[in-house]
Structure formats: structure tokens, C-alpha cells
Coordinates of C-alpha atoms and ligand atoms in Angstrom, one line a residue:
M55 CA 178.8 110.5 116.4
G56 CA 175.1 111.5 116.4
I57 CA 173.6 113.8 113.8
R58 CA 173.7 117.4 115.1
K59 CA 170.4 119.3 114.9
N60 CA 170.7 122.1 112.4
F61 CA 169.6 125.1 114.5
L62 CA 169.0 127.5 111.7
T63 CA 166.3 125.3 110.1
Q64 CA 164.4 124.9 113.3
L65 CA 162.3 128.0 113.9
T66 CA 160.8 126.5 117.1
E67 CA 164.3 126.0 118.5
I68 CA 165.3 129.5 117.6
N69 CA 162.1 130.7 119.4
S70 CA 162.7 128.7 122.5
H71 CA 166.3 129.9 122.6
F72 CA 165.1 133.5 122.6
W73 CA 162.6 132.8 125.4
A74 CA 165.4 131.4 127.6
Q75 CA 167.4 134.7 127.2
Y76 CA 164.5 136.7 128.5
I77 CA 162.6 134.5 131.0
S78 CA 163.9 133.7 134.5
Q79 CA 162.7 131.6 137.4
G80 CA 160.0 133.4 139.3
D81 CA 158.8 135.5 136.3
T82 CA 155.2 136.0 135.1
V83 CA 154.6 135.2 131.4
I84 CA 151.6 134.8 129.0
D85 CA 151.0 132.1 126.5
G86 CA 148.5 133.8 124.2
T87 CA 147.7 130.6 122.2
M88 CA 147.7 127.5 124.4
G89 CA 146.8 124.9 121.7
N90 CA 148.2 121.5 122.8
G91 CA 150.2 123.0 125.7
V92 CA 153.6 122.3 124.3
D93 CA 154.7 126.0 124.6
T94 CA 152.9 126.4 127.9
L95 CA 154.9 123.5 129.3
K96 CA 158.2 125.0 128.0
L97 CA 157.3 128.3 129.7
I98 CA 156.4 126.7 133.0
K99 CA 159.8 125.1 133.0
L100 CA 161.5 128.5 132.5
V101 CA 159.5 130.3 135.2
G102 CA 159.7 127.4 137.7
D103 CA 157.6 126.8 140.8
E104 CA 157.9 130.5 142.0
G105 CA 156.7 131.8 138.6
K106 CA 153.4 132.0 136.8
V107 CA 152.2 131.2 133.3
Y108 CA 148.8 132.5 132.1
A109 CA 147.7 130.6 129.1
F110 CA 144.8 131.5 126.8
D111 CA 142.8 129.6 124.2
I112 CA 139.3 130.1 122.8
Q113 CA 138.8 126.4 122.4
K114 CA 137.8 124.2 125.3
E115 CA 139.5 121.3 123.5
A116 CA 142.9 123.1 123.7
V117 CA 142.4 123.8 127.4
N118 CA 141.6 120.1 128.0
R119 CA 144.6 118.9 126.0
T120 CA 146.9 121.3 127.9
K121 CA 145.5 120.2 131.2
N122 CA 146.1 116.6 130.4
L123 CA 149.7 117.3 129.3
L124 CA 150.5 119.2 132.5
E125 CA 148.9 116.5 134.6
K126 CA 151.0 113.9 132.8
E127 CA 154.1 115.9 133.4
K128 CA 153.1 116.3 137.1
I129 CA 153.3 120.1 137.0
N130 CA 152.6 122.0 140.2
N131 CA 149.1 123.6 139.8
G132 CA 150.3 126.8 141.5
C133 CA 152.5 127.9 138.6
F134 CA 150.0 128.1 135.8
V135 CA 146.4 129.4 135.0
L136 CA 144.6 128.0 132.0
I137 CA 142.1 130.5 130.7
N138 CA 139.4 129.5 128.2
D139 CA 139.0 133.0 126.6
S140 CA 140.2 134.9 123.6
H141 CA 143.6 136.6 124.0
E142 CA 141.9 139.9 123.1
N143 CA 140.6 139.9 126.7
I144 CA 144.0 139.6 128.3
C145 CA 143.6 142.9 130.0
C146 CA 140.5 141.6 131.8
H147 CA 142.4 138.7 133.4
I148 CA 146.0 140.0 134.1
H149 CA 146.8 143.0 136.1
E150 CA 150.6 142.4 136.8
H151 CA 153.7 143.1 134.8
I152 CA 155.0 140.3 132.6
S153 CA 158.5 139.4 131.4
A154 CA 157.2 137.8 128.2
A155 CA 154.2 136.9 126.1
V156 CA 154.3 134.3 123.3
F157 CA 151.9 133.7 120.5
N158 CA 151.9 130.7 118.1
L159 CA 149.3 131.7 115.5
G160 CA 147.0 129.6 113.3
Y161 CA 144.8 126.7 114.1
L162 CA 144.9 123.8 116.7
P163 CA 147.0 121.0 115.2
G164 CA 144.8 117.9 115.1
G165 CA 141.8 120.0 115.9
D166 CA 139.2 122.2 114.1
H167 CA 141.2 124.0 111.3
S168 CA 138.4 126.5 110.8
V169 CA 139.1 128.1 114.2
T170 CA 142.1 130.3 113.6
T171 CA 143.7 133.4 115.0
E172 CA 142.7 136.6 113.3
S173 CA 144.6 139.9 112.9
G174 CA 142.1 142.1 114.8
S175 CA 142.1 140.1 118.0
T176 CA 145.9 139.2 117.7
I177 CA 146.8 142.9 117.4
K178 CA 144.5 143.8 120.4
A179 CA 146.3 141.1 122.4
L180 CA 149.7 142.4 121.4
K181 CA 148.8 145.9 122.4
D182 CA 147.6 144.7 125.9
C183 CA 150.8 142.7 126.3
L184 CA 152.9 145.7 125.4
N185 CA 151.2 147.6 128.2
L186 CA 152.0 144.9 130.7
L187 CA 155.5 144.2 129.4
K188 CA 158.5 145.0 131.7
I189 CA 161.5 146.9 130.4
N190 CA 163.7 144.4 128.6
G191 CA 160.7 142.0 128.3
L192 CA 160.0 140.0 125.2
I193 CA 157.0 139.3 122.9
S194 CA 157.4 136.5 120.3
V195 CA 154.9 135.8 117.6
M196 CA 155.2 132.6 115.4
I197 CA 153.3 133.6 112.2
Y198 CA 151.8 131.0 109.8
E199 CA 150.4 132.3 106.5
G200 CA 149.3 128.8 105.4
H201 CA 145.8 129.0 106.9
E202 CA 142.8 130.8 105.4
K203 CA 143.3 134.2 107.2
G204 CA 147.0 133.8 107.7
S205 CA 148.3 135.9 104.8
E206 CA 146.2 138.9 105.9
E207 CA 147.2 138.4 109.5
K208 CA 150.9 138.3 108.6
K209 CA 150.5 141.6 106.6
S210 CA 148.7 143.4 109.4
L211 CA 151.1 142.2 112.1
L212 CA 154.2 143.3 110.2
K213 CA 152.6 146.7 109.5
F214 CA 151.7 147.0 113.3
A215 CA 155.2 146.0 114.3
S216 CA 156.9 148.3 111.8
N217 CA 155.0 151.3 113.1
L218 CA 155.8 150.7 116.8
D219 CA 157.5 153.7 118.4
K220 CA 161.2 153.1 117.9
Q221 CA 162.1 155.0 121.0
K222 CA 160.2 152.5 123.1
Y223 CA 160.3 149.2 121.3
H224 CA 162.8 147.2 119.2
T225 CA 161.6 144.6 116.7
L226 CA 163.3 141.7 114.9
Y227 CA 161.7 139.6 112.1
I228 CA 163.0 136.2 111.0
D229 CA 161.8 134.9 107.6
M230 CA 163.0 131.8 105.7
I231 CA 163.3 133.6 102.4
N232 CA 164.4 130.7 100.1
Q233 CA 162.0 128.0 101.3
N234 CA 158.7 126.8 99.7
N235 CA 155.2 126.2 100.9
Q236 CA 154.8 129.3 103.0
P237 CA 157.1 128.5 105.9
P238 CA 156.4 130.1 109.3
S239 CA 158.2 133.3 110.3
L240 CA 159.0 134.8 113.6
L241 CA 158.4 138.3 115.0
F242 CA 160.1 139.5 118.2
I243 CA 159.3 142.8 120.1
T244 CA 161.2 144.0 123.1
R245 CA 160.5 147.0 125.3
K246 CA 163.7 149.1 125.6
H247 CA 165.2 150.6 128.7
K248 CA 165.0 154.4 129.0
R249 CA 168.8 154.7 128.5
D250 CA 168.3 152.8 125.2
G251 CA 165.6 155.1 124.2
G252 CA 162.7 153.4 126.1
H253 CA 160.3 154.7 128.7
E254 CA 160.2 153.9 132.5
Ligands
SAM297 C1 149.0 126.9 116.5 S1 148.0 126.6 117.8 C2 149.0 126.9 119.2 C3 150.0 125.8 119.5 C4 150.4 125.8 120.9 N1 151.2 127.0 121.2 C5 151.2 124.6 121.3 O1 152.3 124.6 121.9 O2 150.6 123.5 121.1 C6 147.0 128.1 117.8 C7 145.9 128.1 118.8 O3 145.4 129.4 118.9 C8 144.0 129.3 119.3 N2 143.3 130.6 119.1 C9 142.7 131.0 117.9 N3 142.2 132.3 118.1 C10 142.4 132.6 119.4 C11 142.1 133.7 120.2 N4 141.5 134.7 119.7 N5 142.5 133.7 121.5 C12 143.2 132.6 122.1 N6 143.5 131.5 121.3 C13 143.1 131.5 120.0 C14 143.5 128.1 118.6 O4 142.4 127.6 119.2 C15 144.7 127.2 118.6 O5 144.6 126.3 119.7

């Protein structure tokens, strides 16, 4: 018998599991931090050929790596748009409603570690995504406090999420509270239906 993966210890698996509950074939979604394209590819598989993934990164290197990955996987060009811009400019590029937006914060693995996400631009991006988010849509944020600006970013994000209008949004925060070396944590925000206290 093979070794079973221990789901609770795999934050990435937990994250992908949530995405699959909220994203369907044909949906439009945003990847706010493209990086190596691993998450972009997972999202493309969830939305399928009829859907669309808009992926952002400020580094050309990340866009090139993602392009290569998607080419290698023979992904249909029509179901994604790779945007070499900061996620704080999401509202300049996207004018349609989205089912989900995902952010995997920090720096590009195997890239320049001095280029990291920062609280000001991350929160601006989250506000724009909340404006585009459909009822029952999902925003997920993988937070790493291990990088230079990570601890301040985590503090600001948790403050931002805690202060969201509880009539309109529901938040969930997953933290590995007995682990060492500043493990990542996971923030989810969903927009509620009117009957659950949300707006139309
Ligand atoms: C941890 S990596 C993302 C990993 C990626 N999701 C994957 O599956 O490989 C974080 C990425 O965020 C990017 N980034 C940093 N600040 C950004 C910003 N303001 N807008 C968009 N991307 C940004 C970095 O360049 C880096 O590639």
C-alpha cells in the first residue's frame, strides 16, 4: 500500500481543494501572482477551454517561465492572458466579473528574491478583485512572512480582512500554529449572497 498524503500538512493542497469548490468550467478567474505558472496552470485546468485565466506578474522572467510551462503543457492560447504588470493595476485590465482570484505572495522561487509582493499593492489588488467578485466567489491569499517585507504584509492583510464588512464578506484564516520557521498561512474571502447577508 502506498503512503497516503497527509492533507492537513499540505497548505498548497488545501488551497487547491478550495479552488475546486468555487471554480467551474467556463469561469473567469485571476492569478494575481503568476511566478512559475504552477497556479496559473491549475486554474486553467479548472476553467477549461471555455473559461479564462488572467495572470499577472511584475517580472518578465515570471511571464516567460509561465509561457514556457503552458507551451510545454500544450494549453490552448484562448483560455489565458499573461499580463506583465503589477496586480495593483488589475482594474485597468479586467472589466468582467470573476469567480475567483488567487494570490501566492512573496518572491519568485529560483528568481530575484529582492522583488517581493508588498502590502500596499497587494491590498489595492484585493480591493479591485472584491469589486469584480461574483456572489459566492472566492479570493485566496497564500501568505509568507519569511521574506523581508512579509511580516508587515501579513499584519496589514489580516487587519484588512478582519475589517471587511461582515454583511458582505466572509473570511477564513488557516495558520499552522505549532510549526517552526514561519510557515505560510492561508486567507480566504468570499462574497456572500444577499440572503446570507451579502449584497446583489
Ligand atoms: C511566490 S511567487 C508566485 C508563485 C506562483 N503562483 C507559482 O505558481 O509559481 C510570487 C510572485 O509575485 C510576483 N509579484 C511581486 N509583486 C507583484 C505585483 N505587485 N504584482 C504582480 N506580481 C507581483 C513576483 O514577481 C513573484 O513571481
